[in-house]
Short mmCIF file of C-alpha atoms in Angstrom, two decimals:
data_model
loop_
_atom_site.label_atom_id
_atom_site.label_comp_id
_atom_site.label_asym_id
_atom_site.label_seq_id
_atom_site.Cartn_x
_atom_site.Cartn_y
_atom_site.Cartn_z
CA MET A 1 23.58 94.86 81.86
CA THR A 2 26.36 97.34 82.66
CA LEU A 3 26.25 100.39 80.36
CA ILE A 4 29.04 102.91 79.69
CA LEU A 5 27.23 106.25 79.53
CA THR A 6 30.21 108.53 78.84
CA HIS A 7 33.92 108.95 79.50
CA HIS A 8 36.48 111.74 79.59
CA PRO A 9 40.14 112.33 80.55
CA LEU A 10 40.67 112.77 84.28
CA ASP A 11 42.07 116.29 83.83
CA GLN A 12 39.21 117.51 81.60
CA PHE A 13 37.08 118.54 84.59
CA THR A 14 37.82 119.75 88.12
CA LEU A 15 36.55 117.89 91.19
CA LEU A 16 34.61 120.40 93.29
CA ASN A 17 35.73 118.80 96.55
CA SER A 18 38.85 116.63 96.47
CA GLU A 19 37.66 114.74 99.57
CA MET A 20 34.82 113.23 97.49
CA ALA A 21 37.20 111.10 95.40
CA GLY A 22 36.55 107.39 95.91
CA LEU A 23 33.41 107.89 98.04
CA TYR A 24 30.81 106.82 95.43
CA LYS A 25 29.84 103.56 97.16
CA THR A 26 29.64 105.20 100.60
CA ILE A 27 27.60 108.20 99.42
CA THR A 28 25.14 106.13 97.38
CA ALA A 29 24.81 103.63 100.24
CA GLU A 30 23.74 106.46 102.56
CA ILE A 31 21.28 107.77 99.95
CA SER A 32 19.85 104.27 99.53
CA GLN A 33 19.55 103.76 103.31
CA PHE A 34 18.32 107.19 104.39
CA VAL A 35 16.14 108.12 101.36
CA SER A 36 15.54 105.22 98.93
CA PRO A 37 17.46 102.94 96.49
CA GLN A 38 15.72 104.75 93.60
CA HIS A 39 17.30 108.04 94.65
CA ALA A 40 20.73 106.39 94.65
CA LEU A 41 20.24 105.37 91.01
CA LEU A 42 20.35 109.08 90.08
CA PHE A 43 24.18 108.98 90.25
CA ALA A 44 26.28 107.03 87.72
CA GLU A 45 29.23 105.04 89.03
CA PRO A 46 32.71 106.44 88.17
CA LYS A 47 35.59 104.08 87.33
CA MET A 48 39.17 105.11 86.49
CA ILE A 49 40.81 103.17 83.62
CA ASN A 50 44.15 104.31 82.14
CA GLU A 51 43.75 108.00 83.13
CA MET A 52 40.21 107.97 81.66
CA LEU A 53 37.14 108.36 83.88
CA TYR A 54 34.24 106.13 82.75
CA TRP A 55 30.66 106.53 84.05
CA TYR A 56 28.57 103.36 84.39
CA ALA A 57 24.94 102.49 85.08
CA GLU A 58 22.95 99.24 85.18
CA GLY A 59 20.15 98.92 82.63
CA GLU A 60 19.07 97.90 79.15
CA GLU A 61 18.21 101.11 77.25
CA VAL A 62 19.93 104.50 77.39
CA VAL A 63 18.83 107.80 75.82
CA PRO A 64 21.27 110.78 75.80
CA TRP A 65 20.14 114.28 76.70
CA ARG A 66 20.41 115.59 73.13
CA ALA A 67 17.97 112.93 71.91
CA LEU A 68 15.17 114.14 74.23
CA SER A 69 12.51 116.62 73.16
CA GLU A 70 12.45 120.03 74.84
CA ALA A 71 9.34 119.06 76.80
CA LYS A 72 10.94 115.80 77.95
CA GLN A 73 14.14 117.64 78.94
CA LYS A 74 12.11 120.01 81.12
CA GLU A 75 10.32 117.06 82.72
CA VAL A 76 13.60 115.25 83.44
CA ILE A 77 15.13 118.36 85.04
CA GLN A 78 12.10 118.68 87.32
CA VAL A 79 12.44 115.04 88.39
CA ILE A 80 16.13 115.61 89.18
CA GLN A 81 15.24 118.74 91.16
CA SER A 82 12.61 116.81 93.12
CA MET A 83 15.02 114.00 93.97
CA LEU A 84 17.85 116.35 94.99
CA ILE A 85 15.45 118.26 97.27
CA ASP A 86 14.44 114.94 98.89
CA ILE A 87 18.10 114.06 99.50
CA SER A 88 18.91 117.52 100.85
CA LYS A 89 16.03 117.46 103.36
CA VAL A 90 16.89 113.98 104.62
CA ALA A 91 20.61 114.80 104.82
CA HIS A 92 19.88 117.46 107.45
CA LEU A 93 18.39 114.74 109.66
CA TYR A 94 21.83 113.04 109.80
CA PRO A 95 24.40 115.72 110.82
CA ASN A 96 27.30 113.23 110.84
CA SER A 97 26.61 111.79 107.37
CA LEU A 98 28.56 112.27 104.15
CA LEU A 99 25.26 113.38 102.58
CA LEU A 100 25.19 116.54 104.66
CA ARG A 101 28.94 117.08 104.45
CA PHE A 102 29.18 117.04 100.64
CA PHE A 103 25.73 118.28 99.57
CA PRO A 104 25.21 120.04 97.25
CA ASN A 105 28.58 119.34 95.52
CA TYR A 106 27.49 115.92 94.29
CA GLY A 107 24.38 117.54 92.79
CA TYR A 108 26.52 119.70 90.45
CA PHE A 109 27.87 118.60 87.04
CA PRO A 110 29.46 120.35 84.03
CA SER A 111 26.28 120.76 81.93
CA SER A 112 22.90 119.19 81.15
CA GLU A 113 24.62 117.19 78.36
CA TYR A 114 25.79 114.85 81.12
CA ILE A 115 22.23 113.72 81.90
CA TYR A 116 20.98 110.40 80.49
CA LEU A 117 17.78 108.38 80.71
CA VAL A 118 18.46 104.73 81.63
CA ASP A 119 15.39 102.48 81.40
CA GLY A 120 13.23 105.59 81.80
CA HIS A 121 14.85 107.16 84.88
CA PRO A 122 17.41 110.03 84.91
CA VAL A 123 21.09 109.34 85.61
CA ILE A 124 23.73 112.06 86.17
CA THR A 125 27.33 111.57 84.99
CA ALA A 126 30.40 113.71 85.85
CA TRP A 127 28.62 114.64 89.10
CA GLY A 128 30.76 116.52 91.58
CA TYR A 129 32.83 118.06 88.75
CA SER A 130 32.96 121.48 87.09
CA GLY A 131 33.94 122.18 83.49
CA GLY A 132 35.57 125.08 81.68
CA ASN A 133 32.39 127.12 82.04
CA GLY A 134 31.86 126.25 85.70
CA PHE A 135 29.20 123.80 86.82
CA TYR A 136 25.47 123.23 86.28
CA ASN A 137 23.25 123.45 89.37
CA PRO A 138 19.78 121.94 88.77
CA LEU A 139 18.44 123.49 91.98
CA ILE A 140 19.31 127.13 91.32
CA ASN A 141 16.12 129.18 91.75
CA GLU A 142 14.06 125.98 91.41
CA GLN A 143 13.33 124.82 94.98
CA SER A 144 10.17 126.93 95.14
CA ASN A 145 8.86 125.81 91.73
CA ILE A 146 7.86 122.24 92.59
CA SER A 147 4.39 121.83 94.05
CA ARG A 148 2.86 118.83 95.71
CA LYS A 149 0.78 117.94 92.67
CA THR A 150 3.69 118.45 90.28
CA ARG A 151 5.91 116.13 92.35
CA LEU A 152 3.23 113.43 92.33
CA LEU A 153 2.92 113.80 88.57
CA LEU A 154 6.65 113.52 87.98
CA TRP A 155 6.97 110.38 90.08
CA SER A 156 3.96 108.81 88.34
CA LYS A 157 5.65 109.16 84.94
CA PHE A 158 8.55 106.98 86.05
CA PRO A 159 8.38 103.35 87.32
CA TRP A 160 8.99 104.22 90.97
CA VAL A 161 5.81 103.35 92.88
CA THR A 162 8.05 101.52 95.38
CA ALA A 163 9.94 104.76 95.96
CA LEU A 164 6.66 106.52 96.79
CA LEU A 165 5.90 103.96 99.47
CA ALA A 166 9.42 104.33 100.87
CA LEU A 167 9.01 108.11 100.99
CA PHE A 168 5.62 107.76 102.79
CA THR A 169 7.29 105.75 105.58
CA GLY A 170 10.85 107.12 105.62
CA VAL A 171 10.67 110.86 104.89
CA LEU A 172 7.04 111.78 105.59
CA THR A 173 8.09 114.80 107.64
CA SER A 174 10.17 116.32 104.81
CA LEU A 175 7.34 115.84 102.32
CA LEU A 176 4.84 117.56 104.58
CA LEU A 177 7.19 120.52 104.93
CA SER A 178 7.57 120.68 101.14
CA ILE A 179 3.77 120.59 100.66
CA TYR A 180 3.31 123.36 103.21
CA HIS A 181 5.79 125.71 101.52
CA HIS A 182 4.72 125.04 97.90
CA SER A 183 0.96 124.47 98.08
CA ASP A 184 0.19 127.65 96.11
CA GLN A 185 1.57 126.28 92.80
CA VAL A 186 -1.02 125.31 90.16
CA CYS A 187 -0.73 121.84 88.63
CA TYR A 188 0.10 122.04 84.93
CA ALA A 189 -0.82 118.52 83.79
CA THR A 190 -3.05 115.51 84.46
CA TYR A 191 -2.32 112.32 86.41
CA PRO A 192 -2.08 109.53 83.81
CA LYS A 193 -0.70 106.87 86.18
CA ILE A 194 -2.03 107.92 89.56
CA GLN A 195 -4.05 104.66 89.56
CA GLU A 196 -0.82 102.78 90.14
CA VAL A 197 -0.24 104.75 93.34
CA LYS A 198 -3.81 104.04 94.50
CA GLU A 199 -3.34 100.33 93.84
CA ALA A 200 -0.09 100.33 95.83
CA LEU A 201 -1.80 102.02 98.78
CA ASN A 202 -4.72 99.57 98.55
CA GLY A 203 -2.13 96.81 98.74
CA GLN A 204 -0.89 98.30 102.01
CA ASN A 205 -4.43 98.26 103.41
CA LYS A 206 -4.86 94.60 102.42
CA ASN A 207 -1.56 93.78 104.11
CA GLN A 208 -2.74 95.44 107.31
CA ALA A 209 -5.97 93.40 107.15
CA LEU A 210 -3.95 90.19 106.78
CA ASN A 211 -1.79 91.13 109.77
CA LYS A 212 -4.94 91.67 111.84
CA LYS A 213 -6.28 88.27 110.76
CA GLN A 214 -2.97 86.67 111.69
CA ASP A 215 -3.19 88.15 115.21
CA GLU A 216 -6.73 86.76 115.59
CA LEU A 217 -5.62 83.28 114.48
CA SER A 218 -2.65 83.40 116.88
CA LYS A 219 -4.99 84.17 119.78
CA SER A 220 -7.28 81.27 118.71
CA LEU A 221 -4.27 78.95 118.64
CA VAL A 222 -3.37 79.90 122.21
CA LEU A 223 -6.92 78.99 123.34
CA LEU A 224 -6.76 75.63 121.49
CA LYS A 225 -3.47 74.76 123.17
CA LYS A 226 -5.10 75.26 126.53
CA GLN A 227 -7.99 72.92 125.56
CA CYS A 228 -6.07 70.06 123.95
CA LYS A 229 -2.57 68.99 123.08
CA ILE A 230 -1.58 69.97 119.59
CA PRO A 231 1.28 68.03 117.95
CA PRO A 232 4.31 70.15 117.12
CA VAL A 233 4.51 71.51 113.61
CA ARG A 234 7.54 70.26 111.70
CA SER A 235 9.01 72.87 109.41
CA LEU A 236 9.75 71.86 105.85
CA GLU A 237 13.37 71.91 104.82
CA PRO A 238 13.95 74.18 101.84
CA GLN A 239 14.88 72.35 98.69
CA GLN A 240 18.35 72.96 97.46
CA THR A 241 18.28 74.48 94.01
CA PRO A 242 21.39 73.60 92.03
CA LYS A 243 23.42 76.62 91.01
CA LEU A 244 23.81 76.84 87.26
CA THR A 245 27.36 77.46 86.10
CA PRO A 246 27.68 79.20 82.71
CA LEU A 247 31.22 77.86 82.11
CA PRO A 248 31.67 74.63 84.08
CA LYS A 249 35.26 73.45 84.21
CA GLU A 250 34.33 69.85 83.35
CA ALA A 251 32.45 70.86 80.20
CA TRP A 252 35.32 73.13 79.10
CA GLU A 253 37.86 70.33 79.54
CA LYS A 254 35.59 68.00 77.54
CA LYS A 255 35.38 70.68 74.80
CA ASP A 256 31.57 70.62 75.04
CA LYS A 257 30.41 73.53 72.86
CA SER A 258 26.82 73.21 74.08
CA MET A 259 27.76 75.18 77.22
CA LEU A 260 28.11 78.25 74.95
CA ASN A 261 24.39 78.14 74.10
CA GLY A 262 22.93 81.62 74.70
CA CYS A 263 24.26 85.16 74.51
CA TRP A 264 27.45 86.63 76.04
CA HIS A 265 28.30 90.29 76.60
CA LEU A 266 31.57 92.22 76.72
CA THR A 267 32.04 93.63 80.24
CA THR A 268 35.29 95.57 79.75
CA PRO A 269 35.74 98.98 78.04
CA LEU A 270 36.86 98.69 74.42
CA LYS A 271 37.47 101.15 71.58
CA LEU A 272 37.49 100.66 67.79
CA VAL A 273 39.78 102.64 65.49
CA ALA A 274 39.04 103.47 61.84
CA ARG A 275 41.99 102.38 59.74
CA GLY A 276 44.10 105.21 58.35
CA THR A 277 42.73 107.68 60.92
CA ASP A 278 43.22 108.54 64.57
CA LYS A 279 39.48 108.34 65.31
CA TRP A 280 38.68 106.03 68.23
CA THR A 281 35.09 105.06 68.97
CA PRO A 282 34.08 103.42 72.29
CA VAL A 283 32.03 100.21 72.11
CA LYS A 284 28.77 100.33 74.08
CA ILE A 285 27.60 96.74 73.49
CA TRP A 286 29.38 93.71 72.03
CA GLN A 287 27.08 90.68 72.12
CA VAL A 288 27.94 87.20 70.83
CA CYS A 289 25.32 84.42 70.73
CA PHE A 290 25.77 80.69 70.05
CA ASP A 291 23.70 77.56 69.55
CA ASN A 292 24.54 74.09 70.94
CA SER A 293 26.93 73.31 68.06
CA GLY A 294 29.04 76.49 68.31
CA GLY A 295 27.41 78.39 65.44
CA GLY A 296 26.28 81.91 66.10
CA ASN A 297 26.36 85.62 65.37
CA GLN A 298 27.61 88.88 66.84
CA ILE A 299 26.20 92.41 67.19
CA ILE A 300 28.48 95.37 67.97
CA THR A 301 27.04 98.77 68.91
CA THR A 302 29.19 101.87 69.42
CA MET A 303 28.50 104.75 71.79
CA ASP A 304 27.10 106.60 68.73
CA ASP A 305 24.44 103.84 68.44
CA ILE A 306 25.90 102.62 65.14
CA THR A 307 25.62 98.84 64.75
CA CYS A 308 27.20 96.06 62.72
CA GLN A 309 26.48 92.31 62.78
CA GLY A 310 27.81 89.12 61.27
CA PRO A 311 28.15 85.33 61.71
CA LEU A 312 30.49 83.48 64.10
CA SER A 313 31.75 79.93 64.58
CA ALA A 314 33.37 78.51 67.72
CA SER A 315 35.68 75.50 68.11
CA PHE A 316 38.24 74.22 70.60
CA GLN A 317 41.98 74.06 69.90
CA GLY A 318 43.59 72.40 72.88
CA ASP A 319 42.33 74.16 76.00
CA LYS A 320 41.56 77.34 74.04
CA LEU A 321 38.20 78.32 72.57
CA VAL A 322 38.66 79.89 69.13
CA ILE A 323 35.91 82.15 67.77
CA LYS A 324 36.19 83.02 64.07
CA GLN A 325 34.33 85.47 61.82
CA PRO A 326 33.58 83.85 58.42
CA GLU A 327 33.01 87.37 57.06
CA ASN A 328 33.17 91.02 58.10
CA CYS A 329 30.80 92.45 60.68
CA LYS A 330 28.62 94.65 58.44
CA GLY A 331 26.14 97.46 58.99
CA GLY A 332 26.64 101.10 59.93
CA PHE A 333 30.37 100.32 59.96
CA ASN A 334 32.54 97.34 58.99
CA LEU A 335 34.72 95.35 61.38
CA VAL A 336 37.15 93.28 59.32
CA ARG A 337 37.36 89.56 59.89
CA GLY A 338 39.12 88.63 63.10
CA THR A 339 39.70 85.79 65.54
CA GLN A 340 39.18 85.64 69.30
CA ILE A 341 41.19 83.15 71.35
CA CYS A 342 39.48 82.65 74.71
CA THR A 343 40.53 81.07 77.98
CA ARG A 344 38.23 80.16 80.85
CA SER A 345 38.79 82.67 83.70
CA ASN A 346 36.26 81.17 86.13
CA ASP A 347 32.80 79.60 86.22
CA LYS A 348 31.19 82.77 84.83
CA GLU A 349 33.73 84.56 82.61
CA ALA A 350 36.04 83.97 79.68
CA THR A 351 38.97 86.23 78.72
CA CYS A 352 39.37 86.65 74.94
CA LEU A 353 42.26 88.06 72.87
CA TYR A 354 40.97 89.60 69.61
CA LYS A 355 43.16 90.05 66.51
CA ASP A 356 42.32 91.13 62.95
CA ASP A 357 42.99 88.24 60.54
CA ASP A 358 44.90 90.43 58.06
CA VAL A 359 47.31 91.91 60.63
CA ARG A 360 50.25 89.74 61.57
CA GLY A 361 52.34 90.20 64.66
CA GLY A 362 49.88 92.61 66.28
CA LYS A 363 49.29 92.48 70.03
CA GLY A 364 45.51 92.43 69.75
CA VAL A 365 43.08 93.58 72.44
CA ILE A 366 41.73 91.73 75.46
CA GLY A 367 38.10 91.64 76.55
CA ILE A 368 36.12 89.74 79.20
CA PHE A 369 32.78 88.14 78.22
CA LYS A 370 30.11 86.78 80.56
CA ARG A 371 26.57 85.53 80.08
#
């Protein structure tokens, strides 16, 4: 699921290096290739929409910085420091890379308030920007405070055993240098999940044993071929698995509501406004779910984690799918009854125009839903 972590006007912050604009995919691709894909997840993806800069990440659960305990905040900062040090050391191995050219600018951000936890791992937003009070540098005076044991502890508290294995094979030299320079630091905690690392390393040993066995069998096969004629082995053709289409054109034209069965999510940015005020609140999640007959419900969650829910009913009118709210969406806030008129965009998405039922002549707002 694509999550909107935060957003701000383009002119609210200052880009530390103007040449970095538009290089998110290239920079994160280098981090993923040279260090590990888990390191690339540290940076949220920026997208410009109507002079507003939105910061996205893939995941299911998000926790903002202010919701973390002081101990957890300290732990998260140390993980970020550890990952930035990894990236910095590897960047110096590639003198022609964007990593080396723009580090450490992409490791700076306006303040710690722009750090989030997404599915348990830290994500930085507004990276590469400075605010009115300058920028926040996680690595200032901290490179010498991370010992070998502390780094192992921090990685073990996050679901990145795969990243450890990648570091063993890809950046072993940089880790050994780090251990040499910081081996005098005393570990301040225990190792609650170090068993997972041991199991992963045992898996490597088993894989090596299997490779050795394969070599022995290959040599035996060569000897057998010399002794007798072995019929050729015919490879099995892979079975073709039909691709499931969430919104098949044929079913839409037949007005078959059973294709709606399941849950759909809003994938475009959307804001709600409280009537009689100028207060706009971004929507974090808008989920609509249906059964085979078109009956269902909706759940709307704002960026403030305030939720409302209510029933829905879907029916076809011509080639349009009409989704109605029998009653208001109720909960932490109320969304008055409204109607969505949807058209099929492609096999996976539908574009819906939403209007409040008690407002006539309004333009409404457009959103794209997909399963």
